[in-house]
């Protein structure tokens, strides 16, 4: 990593380990990386031959596990790449502003590419991306079923006692869901970014919904 270009979003959340409250802070950042996508050769170590590219990652720090002089210190827990969901050039997209941290989970809202059953044309649908950095298993895509909106535009999560996630959609509707199953699952499956994976839908269960303007 050659440096940080910008910090796109920050989020913090609380979870419990053996009854003790712990804090995690996540930052979605753009960093400059030196090298080439195909790997570096010996001749590439001359400065003119090393390219600089910008990539997005989510860095996660944790507080409360260690202390120094009676003061809790932070430690970097993990860094997750955003392959396939960062730029919209592939089948997935996420909005950096939707980053949330709760119960040891990371949430990002966005969209997922899918195929229309009626016209057989490529389109997009709303989706939430979930990661559990404690096991470094990448991102799991959770398509939101029975929603006409093409993307998730906002997220808000409660943590510690009530595993609820409020999801705002691009059509103005809002759903409240429980992520209890995702929190209890030890290792989330790292699925390919595709709407064909339907098992992950169970990780978010709907509790209630407010209709958008298009539905009224």
PDB file of C-alpha atoms in Angstrom:
ATOM      1  CA  UNK A   1       0.000   0.000   0.000  1.00  0.00           C
ATOM      2  CA  UNK A   2       1.485   3.314  -1.104  1.00  0.00           C
ATOM      3  CA  UNK A   3      -0.953   5.546   0.785  1.00  0.00           C
ATOM      4  CA  UNK A   4      -4.576   6.443   1.509  1.00  0.00           C
ATOM      5  CA  UNK A   5      -6.467   8.464  -1.089  1.00  0.00           C
ATOM      6  CA  UNK A   6      -9.660   9.125   0.870  1.00  0.00           C
ATOM      7  CA  UNK A   7     -11.923   7.853   3.652  1.00  0.00           C
ATOM      8  CA  UNK A   8     -15.364   7.293   2.139  1.00  0.00           C
ATOM      9  CA  UNK A   9     -17.255   6.275   5.286  1.00  0.00           C
ATOM     10  CA  UNK A  10     -16.865   5.326   8.947  1.00  0.00           C
ATOM     11  CA  UNK A  11     -19.029   3.197  11.227  1.00  0.00           C
ATOM     12  CA  UNK A  12     -18.783   1.814  14.760  1.00  0.00           C
ATOM     13  CA  UNK A  13     -20.685  -0.916  16.586  1.00  0.00           C
ATOM     14  CA  UNK A  14     -20.794  -2.846  19.853  1.00  0.00           C
ATOM     15  CA  UNK A  15     -20.854  -6.596  20.449  1.00  0.00           C
ATOM     16  CA  UNK A  16     -20.326  -8.847  23.464  1.00  0.00           C
ATOM     17  CA  UNK A  17     -17.589 -11.391  24.085  1.00  0.00           C
ATOM     18  CA  UNK A  18     -18.104 -13.516  27.218  1.00  0.00           C
ATOM     19  CA  UNK A  19     -20.451 -10.877  28.589  1.00  0.00           C
ATOM     20  CA  UNK A  20     -18.075  -7.965  27.991  1.00  0.00           C
ATOM     21  CA  UNK A  21     -18.830  -5.148  25.593  1.00  0.00           C
ATOM     22  CA  UNK A  22     -16.385  -4.740  22.729  1.00  0.00           C
ATOM     23  CA  UNK A  23     -16.200  -2.041  20.070  1.00  0.00           C
ATOM     24  CA  UNK A  24     -15.391  -2.402  16.390  1.00  0.00           C
ATOM     25  CA  UNK A  25     -14.771   0.508  14.048  1.00  0.00           C
ATOM     26  CA  UNK A  26     -14.791   0.091  10.267  1.00  0.00           C
ATOM     27  CA  UNK A  27     -13.540   2.493   7.608  1.00  0.00           C
ATOM     28  CA  UNK A  28     -14.239   2.170   3.899  1.00  0.00           C
ATOM     29  CA  UNK A  29     -11.203   3.754   2.271  1.00  0.00           C
ATOM     30  CA  UNK A  30      -9.586   4.169  -1.111  1.00  0.00           C
ATOM     31  CA  UNK A  31      -5.897   3.279  -1.035  1.00  0.00           C
ATOM     32  CA  UNK A  32      -3.082   3.505  -3.573  1.00  0.00           C
ATOM     33  CA  UNK A  33      -1.485   0.132  -4.267  1.00  0.00           C
ATOM     34  CA  UNK A  34       1.822  -0.285  -6.035  1.00  0.00           C
ATOM     35  CA  UNK A  35       2.229  -3.215  -8.381  1.00  0.00           C
ATOM     36  CA  UNK A  36       0.575  -4.925 -11.303  1.00  0.00           C
ATOM     37  CA  UNK A  37      -2.515  -7.080 -11.354  1.00  0.00           C
ATOM     38  CA  UNK A  38      -0.545  -9.960 -12.825  1.00  0.00           C
ATOM     39  CA  UNK A  39       2.094  -9.876 -10.074  1.00  0.00           C
ATOM     40  CA  UNK A  40       5.530  -8.305  -9.856  1.00  0.00           C
ATOM     41  CA  UNK A  41       8.563  -9.624 -11.677  1.00  0.00           C
ATOM     42  CA  UNK A  42      12.127  -8.914 -10.609  1.00  0.00           C
ATOM     43  CA  UNK A  43      12.491  -6.231 -13.278  1.00  0.00           C
ATOM     44  CA  UNK A  44       9.341  -4.495 -11.992  1.00  0.00           C
ATOM     45  CA  UNK A  45      11.051  -3.325  -8.821  1.00  0.00           C
ATOM     46  CA  UNK A  46      12.607  -0.426 -10.698  1.00  0.00           C
ATOM     47  CA  UNK A  47      10.341   2.562  -9.886  1.00  0.00           C
ATOM     48  CA  UNK A  48       9.455   3.371 -13.535  1.00  0.00           C
ATOM     49  CA  UNK A  49       8.034  -0.151 -13.955  1.00  0.00           C
ATOM     50  CA  UNK A  50       5.763  -0.139 -10.903  1.00  0.00           C
ATOM     51  CA  UNK A  51       2.249   1.102 -11.553  1.00  0.00           C
ATOM     52  CA  UNK A  52      -0.032   2.725  -8.968  1.00  0.00           C
ATOM     53  CA  UNK A  53      -3.703   1.826  -8.868  1.00  0.00           C
ATOM     54  CA  UNK A  54      -6.525   2.843  -6.569  1.00  0.00           C
ATOM     55  CA  UNK A  55      -8.598   0.178  -4.800  1.00  0.00           C
ATOM     56  CA  UNK A  56     -11.326   0.210  -2.150  1.00  0.00           C
ATOM     57  CA  UNK A  57     -11.041  -1.796   1.058  1.00  0.00           C
ATOM     58  CA  UNK A  58     -12.775  -1.940   4.445  1.00  0.00           C
ATOM     59  CA  UNK A  59     -10.374  -1.820   7.391  1.00  0.00           C
ATOM     60  CA  UNK A  60     -11.686  -2.997  10.776  1.00  0.00           C
ATOM     61  CA  UNK A  61     -10.228  -2.051  14.172  1.00  0.00           C
ATOM     62  CA  UNK A  62     -11.267  -3.428  17.560  1.00  0.00           C
ATOM     63  CA  UNK A  63     -11.187  -1.822  21.003  1.00  0.00           C
ATOM     64  CA  UNK A  64     -11.359  -3.337  24.473  1.00  0.00           C
ATOM     65  CA  UNK A  65      -9.322  -6.506  23.995  1.00  0.00           C
ATOM     66  CA  UNK A  66      -6.016  -5.098  25.213  1.00  0.00           C
ATOM     67  CA  UNK A  67      -4.922  -2.193  27.383  1.00  0.00           C
ATOM     68  CA  UNK A  68      -1.728  -0.247  27.992  1.00  0.00           C
ATOM     69  CA  UNK A  69      -1.306   1.618  31.255  1.00  0.00           C
ATOM     70  CA  UNK A  70      -4.988   1.122  32.022  1.00  0.00           C
ATOM     71  CA  UNK A  71      -6.064   2.618  28.695  1.00  0.00           C
ATOM     72  CA  UNK A  72      -7.813   0.459  26.094  1.00  0.00           C
ATOM     73  CA  UNK A  73      -5.900   0.381  22.824  1.00  0.00           C
ATOM     74  CA  UNK A  74      -7.070  -0.308  19.293  1.00  0.00           C
ATOM     75  CA  UNK A  75      -5.710  -3.020  17.043  1.00  0.00           C
ATOM     76  CA  UNK A  76      -6.265  -3.655  13.359  1.00  0.00           C
ATOM     77  CA  UNK A  77      -8.345  -6.811  13.053  1.00  0.00           C
ATOM     78  CA  UNK A  78      -8.698  -7.311   9.323  1.00  0.00           C
ATOM     79  CA  UNK A  79      -8.827  -5.698   5.894  1.00  0.00           C
ATOM     80  CA  UNK A  80     -11.517  -6.829   3.468  1.00  0.00           C
ATOM     81  CA  UNK A  81     -11.292  -6.227  -0.255  1.00  0.00           C
ATOM     82  CA  UNK A  82     -14.277  -4.989  -2.250  1.00  0.00           C
ATOM     83  CA  UNK A  83     -13.840  -7.199  -5.307  1.00  0.00           C
ATOM     84  CA  UNK A  84     -16.995  -7.268  -7.395  1.00  0.00           C
ATOM     85  CA  UNK A  85     -19.047  -4.826  -5.309  1.00  0.00           C
ATOM     86  CA  UNK A  86     -17.063  -1.580  -5.196  1.00  0.00           C
ATOM     87  CA  UNK A  87     -17.405   0.070  -8.590  1.00  0.00           C
ATOM     88  CA  UNK A  88     -20.504  -1.270 -10.296  1.00  0.00           C
ATOM     89  CA  UNK A  89     -18.468  -2.544 -13.228  1.00  0.00           C
ATOM     90  CA  UNK A  90     -19.341  -6.149 -12.366  1.00  0.00           C
ATOM     91  CA  UNK A  91     -22.588  -7.725 -11.209  1.00  0.00           C
ATOM     92  CA  UNK A  92     -22.528  -6.114  -7.762  1.00  0.00           C
ATOM     93  CA  UNK A  93     -22.494  -2.563  -6.410  1.00  0.00           C
ATOM     94  CA  UNK A  94     -22.469  -1.046  -2.920  1.00  0.00           C
ATOM     95  CA  UNK A  95     -22.929   2.512  -1.658  1.00  0.00           C
ATOM     96  CA  UNK A  96     -20.085   3.462   0.746  1.00  0.00           C
ATOM     97  CA  UNK A  97     -22.442   5.709   2.762  1.00  0.00           C
ATOM     98  CA  UNK A  98     -24.470   2.674   3.878  1.00  0.00           C
ATOM     99  CA  UNK A  99     -21.644   1.075   5.901  1.00  0.00           C
ATOM    100  CA  UNK A 100     -22.846  -0.263   9.275  1.00  0.00           C
ATOM    101  CA  UNK A 101     -21.211  -2.277  12.093  1.00  0.00           C
ATOM    102  CA  UNK A 102     -23.231  -4.365  14.560  1.00  0.00           C
ATOM    103  CA  UNK A 103     -22.664  -7.556  16.572  1.00  0.00           C
ATOM    104  CA  UNK A 104     -19.365  -8.259  14.852  1.00  0.00           C
ATOM    105  CA  UNK A 105     -20.930  -7.932  11.384  1.00  0.00           C
ATOM    106  CA  UNK A 106     -20.378  -5.435   8.579  1.00  0.00           C
ATOM    107  CA  UNK A 107     -23.269  -4.331   6.361  1.00  0.00           C
ATOM    108  CA  UNK A 108     -23.246  -2.517   3.022  1.00  0.00           C
ATOM    109  CA  UNK A 109     -26.283  -1.712   0.903  1.00  0.00           C
ATOM    110  CA  UNK A 110     -26.415  -1.651  -2.869  1.00  0.00           C
ATOM    111  CA  UNK A 111     -27.586  -3.791  -5.761  1.00  0.00           C
ATOM    112  CA  UNK A 112     -27.003  -7.098  -7.479  1.00  0.00           C
ATOM    113  CA  UNK A 113     -27.273  -7.987 -11.162  1.00  0.00           C
ATOM    114  CA  UNK A 114     -30.072 -10.360 -12.082  1.00  0.00           C
ATOM    115  CA  UNK A 115     -32.054 -11.556 -15.072  1.00  0.00           C
ATOM    116  CA  UNK A 116     -35.707 -10.632 -15.564  1.00  0.00           C
ATOM    117  CA  UNK A 117     -37.967 -13.686 -15.653  1.00  0.00           C
ATOM    118  CA  UNK A 118     -40.421 -11.872 -17.925  1.00  0.00           C
ATOM    119  CA  UNK A 119     -38.143 -10.338 -20.563  1.00  0.00           C
ATOM    120  CA  UNK A 120     -34.945 -12.351 -19.985  1.00  0.00           C
ATOM    121  CA  UNK A 121     -33.054  -9.056 -19.908  1.00  0.00           C
ATOM    122  CA  UNK A 122     -30.312  -8.107 -17.488  1.00  0.00           C
ATOM    123  CA  UNK A 123     -31.463  -5.792 -14.694  1.00  0.00           C
ATOM    124  CA  UNK A 124     -30.569  -5.018 -11.095  1.00  0.00           C
ATOM    125  CA  UNK A 125     -32.190  -5.602  -7.733  1.00  0.00           C
ATOM    126  CA  UNK A 126     -31.699  -4.433  -4.172  1.00  0.00           C
ATOM    127  CA  UNK A 127     -29.167  -6.310  -2.042  1.00  0.00           C
ATOM    128  CA  UNK A 128     -27.317  -6.128   1.270  1.00  0.00           C
ATOM    129  CA  UNK A 129     -23.711  -7.334   1.596  1.00  0.00           C
ATOM    130  CA  UNK A 130     -22.688  -8.873   4.935  1.00  0.00           C
ATOM    131  CA  UNK A 131     -19.227  -9.752   6.226  1.00  0.00           C
ATOM    132  CA  UNK A 132     -17.933 -11.211   9.507  1.00  0.00           C
ATOM    133  CA  UNK A 133     -14.351  -9.910   9.812  1.00  0.00           C
ATOM    134  CA  UNK A 134     -13.545 -12.101  12.833  1.00  0.00           C
ATOM    135  CA  UNK A 135     -13.332 -15.078  10.453  1.00  0.00           C
ATOM    136  CA  UNK A 136     -12.142 -13.100   7.399  1.00  0.00           C
ATOM    137  CA  UNK A 137     -14.564 -14.796   5.048  1.00  0.00           C
ATOM    138  CA  UNK A 138     -15.249 -11.943   2.616  1.00  0.00           C
ATOM    139  CA  UNK A 139     -18.689 -10.681   1.646  1.00  0.00           C
ATOM    140  CA  UNK A 140     -21.978 -12.572   1.383  1.00  0.00           C
ATOM    141  CA  UNK A 141     -24.589 -11.102  -0.936  1.00  0.00           C
ATOM    142  CA  UNK A 142     -28.164 -11.133   0.406  1.00  0.00           C
ATOM    143  CA  UNK A 143     -30.657 -10.269  -2.373  1.00  0.00           C
ATOM    144  CA  UNK A 144     -33.850  -8.687  -1.018  1.00  0.00           C
ATOM    145  CA  UNK A 145     -36.841 -10.614  -2.439  1.00  0.00           C
ATOM    146  CA  UNK A 146     -40.265  -9.219  -3.342  1.00  0.00           C
ATOM    147  CA  UNK A 147     -38.959  -5.660  -3.653  1.00  0.00           C
ATOM    148  CA  UNK A 148     -39.355  -3.615  -6.841  1.00  0.00           C
ATOM    149  CA  UNK A 149     -36.567  -1.198  -5.911  1.00  0.00           C
ATOM    150  CA  UNK A 150     -33.349  -1.544  -7.856  1.00  0.00           C
ATOM    151  CA  UNK A 151     -30.979  -0.753  -4.977  1.00  0.00           C
ATOM    152  CA  UNK A 152     -30.599  -0.215  -1.247  1.00  0.00           C
ATOM    153  CA  UNK A 153     -30.047   3.495  -0.544  1.00  0.00           C
ATOM    154  CA  UNK A 154     -29.671   3.575   3.273  1.00  0.00           C
ATOM    155  CA  UNK A 155     -29.008   1.274   6.240  1.00  0.00           C
ATOM    156  CA  UNK A 156     -29.280   1.673  10.021  1.00  0.00           C
ATOM    157  CA  UNK A 157     -28.445  -1.110  12.484  1.00  0.00           C
ATOM    158  CA  UNK A 158     -29.079  -1.684  16.167  1.00  0.00           C
ATOM    159  CA  UNK A 159     -26.727  -3.945  18.071  1.00  0.00           C
ATOM    160  CA  UNK A 160     -25.870  -5.655  21.351  1.00  0.00           C
ATOM    161  CA  UNK A 161     -29.459  -6.517  22.366  1.00  0.00           C
ATOM    162  CA  UNK A 162     -31.755  -6.141  19.337  1.00  0.00           C
ATOM    163  CA  UNK A 163     -30.419  -7.544  16.051  1.00  0.00           C
ATOM    164  CA  UNK A 164     -32.439  -5.284  13.760  1.00  0.00           C
ATOM    165  CA  UNK A 165     -31.505  -3.686  10.447  1.00  0.00           C
ATOM    166  CA  UNK A 166     -33.533  -0.879   8.866  1.00  0.00           C
ATOM    167  CA  UNK A 167     -33.190  -0.924   5.074  1.00  0.00           C
ATOM    168  CA  UNK A 168     -34.124   2.040   2.881  1.00  0.00           C
ATOM    169  CA  UNK A 169     -34.732   1.489  -0.824  1.00  0.00           C
ATOM    170  CA  UNK A 170     -34.435   3.645  -3.918  1.00  0.00           C
ATOM    171  CA  UNK A 171     -38.233   3.594  -4.407  1.00  0.00           C
ATOM    172  CA  UNK A 172     -38.827   5.290  -1.028  1.00  0.00           C
ATOM    173  CA  UNK A 173     -39.848   2.164   0.881  1.00  0.00           C
ATOM    174  CA  UNK A 174     -38.297   1.047   4.175  1.00  0.00           C
ATOM    175  CA  UNK A 175     -38.068  -2.455   5.639  1.00  0.00           C
ATOM    176  CA  UNK A 176     -37.066  -3.537   9.131  1.00  0.00           C
ATOM    177  CA  UNK A 177     -35.315  -6.898   9.246  1.00  0.00           C
ATOM    178  CA  UNK A 178     -33.642  -9.110  11.800  1.00  0.00           C
ATOM    179  CA  UNK A 179     -30.068 -10.238  11.218  1.00  0.00           C
ATOM    180  CA  UNK A 180     -30.130 -12.698  14.148  1.00  0.00           C
ATOM    181  CA  UNK A 181     -29.314 -15.694  11.953  1.00  0.00           C
ATOM    182  CA  UNK A 182     -26.316 -13.906  10.420  1.00  0.00           C
ATOM    183  CA  UNK A 183     -25.024 -13.039  13.900  1.00  0.00           C
ATOM    184  CA  UNK A 184     -25.412 -16.632  15.120  1.00  0.00           C
ATOM    185  CA  UNK A 185     -23.799 -18.179  12.025  1.00  0.00           C
ATOM    186  CA  UNK A 186     -20.160 -18.902  12.842  1.00  0.00           C
ATOM    187  CA  UNK A 187     -18.851 -18.550   9.293  1.00  0.00           C
ATOM    188  CA  UNK A 188     -20.841 -16.906   6.533  1.00  0.00           C
ATOM    189  CA  UNK A 189     -20.423 -18.508   3.137  1.00  0.00           C
ATOM    190  CA  UNK A 190     -18.280 -16.469   0.787  1.00  0.00           C
ATOM    191  CA  UNK A 191     -20.555 -16.631  -2.229  1.00  0.00           C
ATOM    192  CA  UNK A 192     -19.871 -15.414  -5.698  1.00  0.00           C
ATOM    193  CA  UNK A 193     -21.568 -12.064  -6.310  1.00  0.00           C
ATOM    194  CA  UNK A 194     -24.681 -13.287  -8.082  1.00  0.00           C
ATOM    195  CA  UNK A 195     -28.404 -13.233  -7.431  1.00  0.00           C
ATOM    196  CA  UNK A 196     -28.604 -16.968  -8.212  1.00  0.00           C
ATOM    197  CA  UNK A 197     -27.420 -17.771  -4.690  1.00  0.00           C
ATOM    198  CA  UNK A 198     -30.715 -17.844  -2.791  1.00  0.00           C
ATOM    199  CA  UNK A 199     -29.666 -19.529   0.467  1.00  0.00           C
ATOM    200  CA  UNK A 200     -28.197 -16.270   1.806  1.00  0.00           C
ATOM    201  CA  UNK A 201     -31.668 -14.644   1.685  1.00  0.00           C
ATOM    202  CA  UNK A 202     -32.426 -16.350   5.017  1.00  0.00           C
ATOM    203  CA  UNK A 203     -29.731 -14.288   6.754  1.00  0.00           C
ATOM    204  CA  UNK A 204     -32.111 -11.291   6.783  1.00  0.00           C
ATOM    205  CA  UNK A 205     -35.712 -11.923   7.834  1.00  0.00           C
ATOM    206  CA  UNK A 206     -38.368  -9.183   7.351  1.00  0.00           C
ATOM    207  CA  UNK A 207     -40.225  -7.844  10.387  1.00  0.00           C
ATOM    208  CA  UNK A 208     -42.130  -4.900   8.920  1.00  0.00           C
ATOM    209  CA  UNK A 209     -42.323  -2.564   5.947  1.00  0.00           C
ATOM    210  CA  UNK A 210     -43.316   0.993   5.067  1.00  0.00           C
ATOM    211  CA  UNK A 211     -44.453   1.365   1.466  1.00  0.00           C
ATOM    212  CA  UNK A 212     -42.812   3.816  -0.896  1.00  0.00           C
ATOM    213  CA  UNK A 213     -44.449   6.506  -3.040  1.00  0.00           C
ATOM    214  CA  UNK A 214     -44.635   4.205  -6.062  1.00  0.00           C
ATOM    215  CA  UNK A 215     -46.771   1.726  -4.099  1.00  0.00           C
ATOM    216  CA  UNK A 216     -49.260   4.186  -2.627  1.00  0.00           C
TER     217      UNK A 216
END
